[in-house]
XYZ file of C-alpha atoms in Angstrom:
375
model
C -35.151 -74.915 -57.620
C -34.493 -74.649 -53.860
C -30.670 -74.182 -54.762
C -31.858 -71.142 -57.130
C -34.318 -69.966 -54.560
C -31.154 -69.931 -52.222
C -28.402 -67.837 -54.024
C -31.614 -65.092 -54.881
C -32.252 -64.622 -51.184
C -28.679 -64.256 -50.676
C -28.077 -61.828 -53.831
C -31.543 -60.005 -52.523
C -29.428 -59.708 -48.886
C -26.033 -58.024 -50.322
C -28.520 -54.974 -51.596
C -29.150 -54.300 -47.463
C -27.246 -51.500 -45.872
C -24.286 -52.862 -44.673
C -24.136 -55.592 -46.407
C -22.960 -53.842 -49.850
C -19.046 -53.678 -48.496
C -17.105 -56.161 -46.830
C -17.689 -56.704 -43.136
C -13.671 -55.936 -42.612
C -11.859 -54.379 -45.122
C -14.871 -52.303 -46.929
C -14.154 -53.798 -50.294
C -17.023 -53.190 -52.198
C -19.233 -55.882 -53.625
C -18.385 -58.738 -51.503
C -19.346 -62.502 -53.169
C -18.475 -64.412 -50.387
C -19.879 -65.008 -46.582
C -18.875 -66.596 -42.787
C -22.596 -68.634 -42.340
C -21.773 -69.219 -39.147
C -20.846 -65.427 -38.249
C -23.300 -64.263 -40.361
C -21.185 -61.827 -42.415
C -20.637 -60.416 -45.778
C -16.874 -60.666 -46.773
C -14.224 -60.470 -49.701
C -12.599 -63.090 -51.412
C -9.348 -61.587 -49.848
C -11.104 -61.701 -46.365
C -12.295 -65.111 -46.535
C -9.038 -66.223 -46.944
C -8.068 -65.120 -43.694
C -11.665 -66.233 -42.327
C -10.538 -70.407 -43.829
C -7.445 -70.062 -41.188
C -9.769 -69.598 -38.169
C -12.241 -72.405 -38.859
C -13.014 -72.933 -35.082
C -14.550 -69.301 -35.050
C -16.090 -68.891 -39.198
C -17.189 -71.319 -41.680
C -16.942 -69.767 -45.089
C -18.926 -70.137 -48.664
C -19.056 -68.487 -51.302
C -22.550 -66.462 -52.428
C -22.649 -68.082 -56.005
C -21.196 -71.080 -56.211
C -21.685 -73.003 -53.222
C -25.032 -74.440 -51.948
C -26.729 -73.047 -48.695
C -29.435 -74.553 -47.357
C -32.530 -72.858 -45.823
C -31.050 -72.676 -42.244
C -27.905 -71.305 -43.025
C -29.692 -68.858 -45.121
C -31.814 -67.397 -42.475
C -29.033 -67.184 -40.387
C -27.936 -64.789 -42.797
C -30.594 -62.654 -43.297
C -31.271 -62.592 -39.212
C -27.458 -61.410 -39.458
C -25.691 -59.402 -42.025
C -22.916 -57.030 -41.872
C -24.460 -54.139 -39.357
C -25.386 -56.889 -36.869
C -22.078 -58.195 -36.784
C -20.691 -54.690 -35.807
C -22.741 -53.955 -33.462
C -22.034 -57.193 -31.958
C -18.225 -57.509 -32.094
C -16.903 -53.828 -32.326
C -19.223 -52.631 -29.872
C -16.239 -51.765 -27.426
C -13.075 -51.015 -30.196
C -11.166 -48.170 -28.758
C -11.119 -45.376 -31.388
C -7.070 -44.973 -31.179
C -7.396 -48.619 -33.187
C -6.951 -48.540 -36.606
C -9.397 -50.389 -38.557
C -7.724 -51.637 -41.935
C -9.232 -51.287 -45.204
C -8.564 -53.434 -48.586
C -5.623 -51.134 -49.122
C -3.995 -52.426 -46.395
C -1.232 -54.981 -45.998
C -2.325 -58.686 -45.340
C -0.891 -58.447 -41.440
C -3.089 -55.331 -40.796
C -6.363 -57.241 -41.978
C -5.514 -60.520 -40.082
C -4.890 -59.644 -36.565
C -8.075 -57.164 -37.290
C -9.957 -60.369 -38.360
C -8.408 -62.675 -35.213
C -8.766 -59.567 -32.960
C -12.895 -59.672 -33.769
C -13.633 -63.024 -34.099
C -10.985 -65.105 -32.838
C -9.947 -63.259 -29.742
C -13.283 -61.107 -28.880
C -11.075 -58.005 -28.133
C -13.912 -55.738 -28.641
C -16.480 -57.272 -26.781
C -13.567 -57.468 -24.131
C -12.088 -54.868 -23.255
C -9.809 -56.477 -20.815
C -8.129 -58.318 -23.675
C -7.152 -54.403 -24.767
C -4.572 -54.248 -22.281
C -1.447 -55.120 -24.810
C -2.020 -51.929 -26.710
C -4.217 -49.667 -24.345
C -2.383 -49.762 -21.191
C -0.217 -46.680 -21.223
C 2.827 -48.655 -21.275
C 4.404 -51.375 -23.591
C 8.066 -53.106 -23.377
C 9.372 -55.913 -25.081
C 11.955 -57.140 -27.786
C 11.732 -56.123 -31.398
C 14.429 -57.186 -34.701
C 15.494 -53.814 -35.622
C 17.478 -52.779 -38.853
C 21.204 -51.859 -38.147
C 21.705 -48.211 -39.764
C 25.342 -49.474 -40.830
C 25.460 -52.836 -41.657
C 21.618 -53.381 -42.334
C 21.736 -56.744 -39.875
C 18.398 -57.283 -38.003
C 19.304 -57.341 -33.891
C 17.306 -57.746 -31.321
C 16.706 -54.551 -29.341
C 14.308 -53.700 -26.360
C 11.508 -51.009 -26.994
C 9.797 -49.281 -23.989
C 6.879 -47.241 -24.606
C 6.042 -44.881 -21.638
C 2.826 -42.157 -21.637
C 3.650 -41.287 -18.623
C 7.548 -40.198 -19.964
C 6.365 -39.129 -23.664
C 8.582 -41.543 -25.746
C 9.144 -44.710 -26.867
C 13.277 -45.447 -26.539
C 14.748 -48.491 -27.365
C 18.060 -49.438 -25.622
C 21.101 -51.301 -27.602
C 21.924 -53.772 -24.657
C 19.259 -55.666 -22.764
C 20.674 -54.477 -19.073
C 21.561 -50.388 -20.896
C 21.211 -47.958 -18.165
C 20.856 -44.911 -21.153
C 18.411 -45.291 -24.439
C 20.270 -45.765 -27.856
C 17.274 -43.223 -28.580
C 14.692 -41.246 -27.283
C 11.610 -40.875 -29.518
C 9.129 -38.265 -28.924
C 5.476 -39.251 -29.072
C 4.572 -35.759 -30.141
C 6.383 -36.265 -33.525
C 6.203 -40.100 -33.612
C 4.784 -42.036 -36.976
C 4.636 -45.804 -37.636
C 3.495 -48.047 -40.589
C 3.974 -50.771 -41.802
C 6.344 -51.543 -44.763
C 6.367 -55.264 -45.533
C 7.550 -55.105 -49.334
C 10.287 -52.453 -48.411
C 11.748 -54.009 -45.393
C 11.159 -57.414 -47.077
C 9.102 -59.136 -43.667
C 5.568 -59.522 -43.881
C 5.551 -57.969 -40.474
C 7.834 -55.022 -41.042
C 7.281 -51.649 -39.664
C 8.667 -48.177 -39.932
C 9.205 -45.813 -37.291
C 9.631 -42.127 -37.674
C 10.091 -39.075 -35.610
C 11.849 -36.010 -35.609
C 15.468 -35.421 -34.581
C 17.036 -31.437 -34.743
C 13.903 -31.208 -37.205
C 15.150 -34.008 -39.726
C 12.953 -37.229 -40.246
C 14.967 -40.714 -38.600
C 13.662 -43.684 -39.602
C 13.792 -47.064 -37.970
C 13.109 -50.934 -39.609
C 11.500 -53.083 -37.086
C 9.891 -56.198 -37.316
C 8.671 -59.261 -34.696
C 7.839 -63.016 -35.763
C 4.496 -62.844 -34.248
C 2.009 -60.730 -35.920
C -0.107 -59.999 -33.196
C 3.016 -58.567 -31.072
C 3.818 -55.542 -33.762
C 0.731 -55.083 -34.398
C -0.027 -54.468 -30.293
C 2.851 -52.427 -30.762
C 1.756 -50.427 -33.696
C -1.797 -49.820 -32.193
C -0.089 -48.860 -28.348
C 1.993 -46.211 -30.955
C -1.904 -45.013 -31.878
C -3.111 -45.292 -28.428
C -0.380 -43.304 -27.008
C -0.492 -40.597 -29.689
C -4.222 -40.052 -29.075
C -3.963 -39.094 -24.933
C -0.951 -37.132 -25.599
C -3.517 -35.266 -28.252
C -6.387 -35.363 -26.151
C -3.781 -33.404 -24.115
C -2.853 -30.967 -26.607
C -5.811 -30.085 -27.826
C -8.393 -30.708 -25.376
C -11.626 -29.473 -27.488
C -10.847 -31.540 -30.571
C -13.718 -34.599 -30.907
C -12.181 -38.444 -31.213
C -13.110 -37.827 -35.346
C -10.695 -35.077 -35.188
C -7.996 -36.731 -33.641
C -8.108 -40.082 -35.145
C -6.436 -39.668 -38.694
C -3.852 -37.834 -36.511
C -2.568 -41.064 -35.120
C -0.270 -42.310 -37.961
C 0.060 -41.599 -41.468
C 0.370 -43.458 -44.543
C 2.824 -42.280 -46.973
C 0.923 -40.181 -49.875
C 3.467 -41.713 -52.472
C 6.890 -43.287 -52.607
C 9.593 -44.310 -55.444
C 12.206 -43.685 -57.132
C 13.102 -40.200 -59.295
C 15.777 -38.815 -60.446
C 16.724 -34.967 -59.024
C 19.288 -32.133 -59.592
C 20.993 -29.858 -57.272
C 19.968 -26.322 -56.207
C 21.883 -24.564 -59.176
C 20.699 -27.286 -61.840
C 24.173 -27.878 -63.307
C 25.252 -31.232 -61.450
C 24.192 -34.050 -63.160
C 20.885 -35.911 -62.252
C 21.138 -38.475 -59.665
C 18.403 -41.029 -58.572
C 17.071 -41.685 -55.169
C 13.594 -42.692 -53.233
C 11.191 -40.223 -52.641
C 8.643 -40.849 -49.606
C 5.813 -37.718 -49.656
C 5.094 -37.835 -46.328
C 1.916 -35.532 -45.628
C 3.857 -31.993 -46.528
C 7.168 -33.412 -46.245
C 9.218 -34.514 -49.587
C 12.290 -36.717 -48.232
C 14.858 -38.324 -50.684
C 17.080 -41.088 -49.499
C 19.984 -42.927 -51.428
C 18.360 -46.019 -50.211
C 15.234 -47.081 -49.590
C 16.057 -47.983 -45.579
C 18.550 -45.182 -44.889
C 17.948 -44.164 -41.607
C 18.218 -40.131 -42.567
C 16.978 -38.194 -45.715
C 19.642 -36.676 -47.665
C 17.109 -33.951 -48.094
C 13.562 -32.667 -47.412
C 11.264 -30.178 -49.303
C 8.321 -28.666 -47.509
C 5.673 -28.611 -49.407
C 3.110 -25.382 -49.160
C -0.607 -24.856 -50.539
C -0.985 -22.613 -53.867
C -2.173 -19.825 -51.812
C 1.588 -19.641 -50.730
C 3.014 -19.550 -54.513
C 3.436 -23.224 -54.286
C 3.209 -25.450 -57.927
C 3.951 -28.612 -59.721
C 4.178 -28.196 -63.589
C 4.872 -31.012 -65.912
C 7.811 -31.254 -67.870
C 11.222 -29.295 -67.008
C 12.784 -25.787 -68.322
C 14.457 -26.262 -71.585
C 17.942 -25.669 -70.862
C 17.780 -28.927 -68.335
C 20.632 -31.185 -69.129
C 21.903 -34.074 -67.297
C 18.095 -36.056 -66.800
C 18.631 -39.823 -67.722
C 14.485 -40.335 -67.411
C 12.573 -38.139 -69.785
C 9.225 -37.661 -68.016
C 10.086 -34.442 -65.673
C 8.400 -32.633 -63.323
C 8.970 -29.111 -61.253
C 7.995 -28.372 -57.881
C 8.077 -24.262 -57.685
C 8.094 -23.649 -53.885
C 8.516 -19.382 -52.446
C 12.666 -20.455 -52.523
C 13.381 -21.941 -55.794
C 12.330 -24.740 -58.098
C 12.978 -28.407 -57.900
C 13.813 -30.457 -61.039
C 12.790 -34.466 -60.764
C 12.324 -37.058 -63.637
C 10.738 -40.222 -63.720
C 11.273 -43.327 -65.617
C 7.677 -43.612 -66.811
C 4.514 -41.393 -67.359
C 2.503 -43.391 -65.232
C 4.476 -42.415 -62.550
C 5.255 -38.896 -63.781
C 1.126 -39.041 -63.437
C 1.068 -40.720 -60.069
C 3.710 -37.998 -58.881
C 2.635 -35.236 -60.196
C -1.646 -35.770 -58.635
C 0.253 -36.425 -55.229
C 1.684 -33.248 -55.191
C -1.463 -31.680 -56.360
C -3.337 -32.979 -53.723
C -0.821 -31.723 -51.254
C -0.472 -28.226 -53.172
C -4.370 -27.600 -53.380
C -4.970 -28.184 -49.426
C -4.714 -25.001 -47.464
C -2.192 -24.944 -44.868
C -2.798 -25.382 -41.334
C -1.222 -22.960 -38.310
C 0.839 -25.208 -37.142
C 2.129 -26.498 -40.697
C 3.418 -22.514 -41.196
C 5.751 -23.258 -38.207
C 6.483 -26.499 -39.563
C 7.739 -24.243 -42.837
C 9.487 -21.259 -41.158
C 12.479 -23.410 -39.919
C 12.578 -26.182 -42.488
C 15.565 -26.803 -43.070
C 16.533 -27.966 -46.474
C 19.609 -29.820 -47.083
C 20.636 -28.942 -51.104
């Protein structure tokens, strides 16, 4: 009876506000609990929560027995509590992973809470807050695709992160922008759990970079200092715009990426396959997944600028080795891709959509005017 009495408490606590989503990633429904945090979490989450058993004991809702203490604790508790408590002083440039996120992203957000108290610290900030960042990351050869070890140094004050090819370099290897800088992380592509992408803009064509360091905390104090230093130089730029503004600002999450199969600008050459990466309005295709440039880029406009995805292609297309095609009609001229499935066709096809159907911004007509599209 007690053990019965238990587990309905605990179901009757999950219905409270805040306690209906995970405590860190904001999966919904969460069955399982820290009792000596006093949190709601995920079976993912809890997971992470067994490897720091110093800082949270873990059970699960249903299936393990509580006894009455442990249960009060709980109730005096709960998700909002916790919050309060240990995100009271998060920095809003931080980025707070969800359950879509890679397993790195929710760790170090899990150790940074619990484990290390960075929040209720803000001292312990100083990795990713402090306006400047150097150290040594593995980074991706362009040629040879051979991970070396190269120095990064991040700079407000100078407006770029560079990283230099020999430890003692007088000159950057290259000079990256903040304005037009992008990172996220890319563990199955780059094949390291702790593998991150760097973008920015170079004579107005995307360069990527493949980074990675064996310490998870490390990239990610790299990957927030990226945020931190994108959101003073756009406090700068725009100087009304309120933290909510500027926040999904910071870095971007690719919209879609994968392989299709595309034709040239007069539709005669025979299709050819390559990886796509929708990148908010940009469309880049790469031979290989970690090429360092695009072989091309398509802007991508809103309908209200005679932009439109239709399924299928025109009949007299010849040369498609995957059936399931789509065309993207932009002001210019019409793209052909195929895909090797309808599911992706699908996928493809309501990422474009998305993009299409959102009104375009000032700057994004700039953006447009001197696109330049390689064929």
């Amino acid at each position: 009876m007690a053990k019965e009495r238990s587990r309905k408490a605990l179901v009757e606590l999950l219905q409270r506000p805040g306690n209906t989503a995970c405590a860190d990633c904001a999966a919904p429904d969460p069955d399982w609990a820290s009792h000596s945090l006093g949190i709601f979490i995920c079976l993912n989450c809890s997971g992470i929560h067994r490897n720091i058993p110093q800082v949270s004991k873990v059970k699960s809702v249903r299936l393990d027995d509580w006894d009455d203490a442990q249960v009060e604790f709980m109730a005096a508790n709960g998700n909002n509590v916790a919050k309060a408590k240990y995100e009271s002083k998060m920095p809003p440039f931080y980025y707070k992973p969800t359950f879509l996120d890679c397993q790195l992203l929710r760790e170090q957000w899990i150790r940074a809470k619990y484990e290390r108290k960075e929040f209720i610290h803000s001292e312990k900030q100083e990795p990713y807050s402090a306006g400047y960042r150097e150290g040594f990351l593995w980074k991706r050869g362009r040629d040879n695709g051979q991970f070396l070890s190269r120095k990064f140094v991040l700079s407000e004050r100078e407006g770029a992160l560079k990283y230099f090819n020999k430890n003692d370099a007088k000159e950057p290897k290259a000079i990256m922008k903040i304005e037009h800088l992008n990172a996220t992380f890319q563990p199955a592509k780059i094949g390291n759990p702790h593998g991150l992408q760097i973008t920015y803009l170079k004579d107005n064509s995307t360069r990527n970079i493949f980074v990675y360091h064996e310490d998870g905390k490390e990239i990610v104090d790299w990957f927030n200092a990226i945020r931190a230093a994108r959101f003073h130089y756009l406090q700068v730029a725009f100087p009304g715009a309120s933290d909510v503004d500027l926040v999904p600002k910071l870095s971007r999450n690719y919209l879609k990426e994968g392989y299709m199969e595309k034709t040239g600008p007069k539709q005669t050459e025979g299709f050819k396959k390559r990886w796509f990466t929708m990148d908010d309005r940009r469309l880049m295709y790469f031979k290989d997944p970690l090429d360092a440039f695009a072989r091309g880029e398509v802007f991508i406009g809103s309908k209200e600028n005679s932009y439109k995805v239709l399924e299928g292609l025109p009949p007299s297309t010849q040369g498609n080795h995957w059936q399931h095609g789509i065309t993207i009609v932009t002001p210019d001229r019409k793209f052909l891709f195929a895909c090797e499935t309808e599911d992706d066709q699908l996928e493809w096809i309501t990422t474009f959509q998305k993009v299409i159907s959102r009104p375009m911004l000032p700057q994004e007509y700039a953006v447009e005017a001197h696109f330049k599209h390689k064929p």
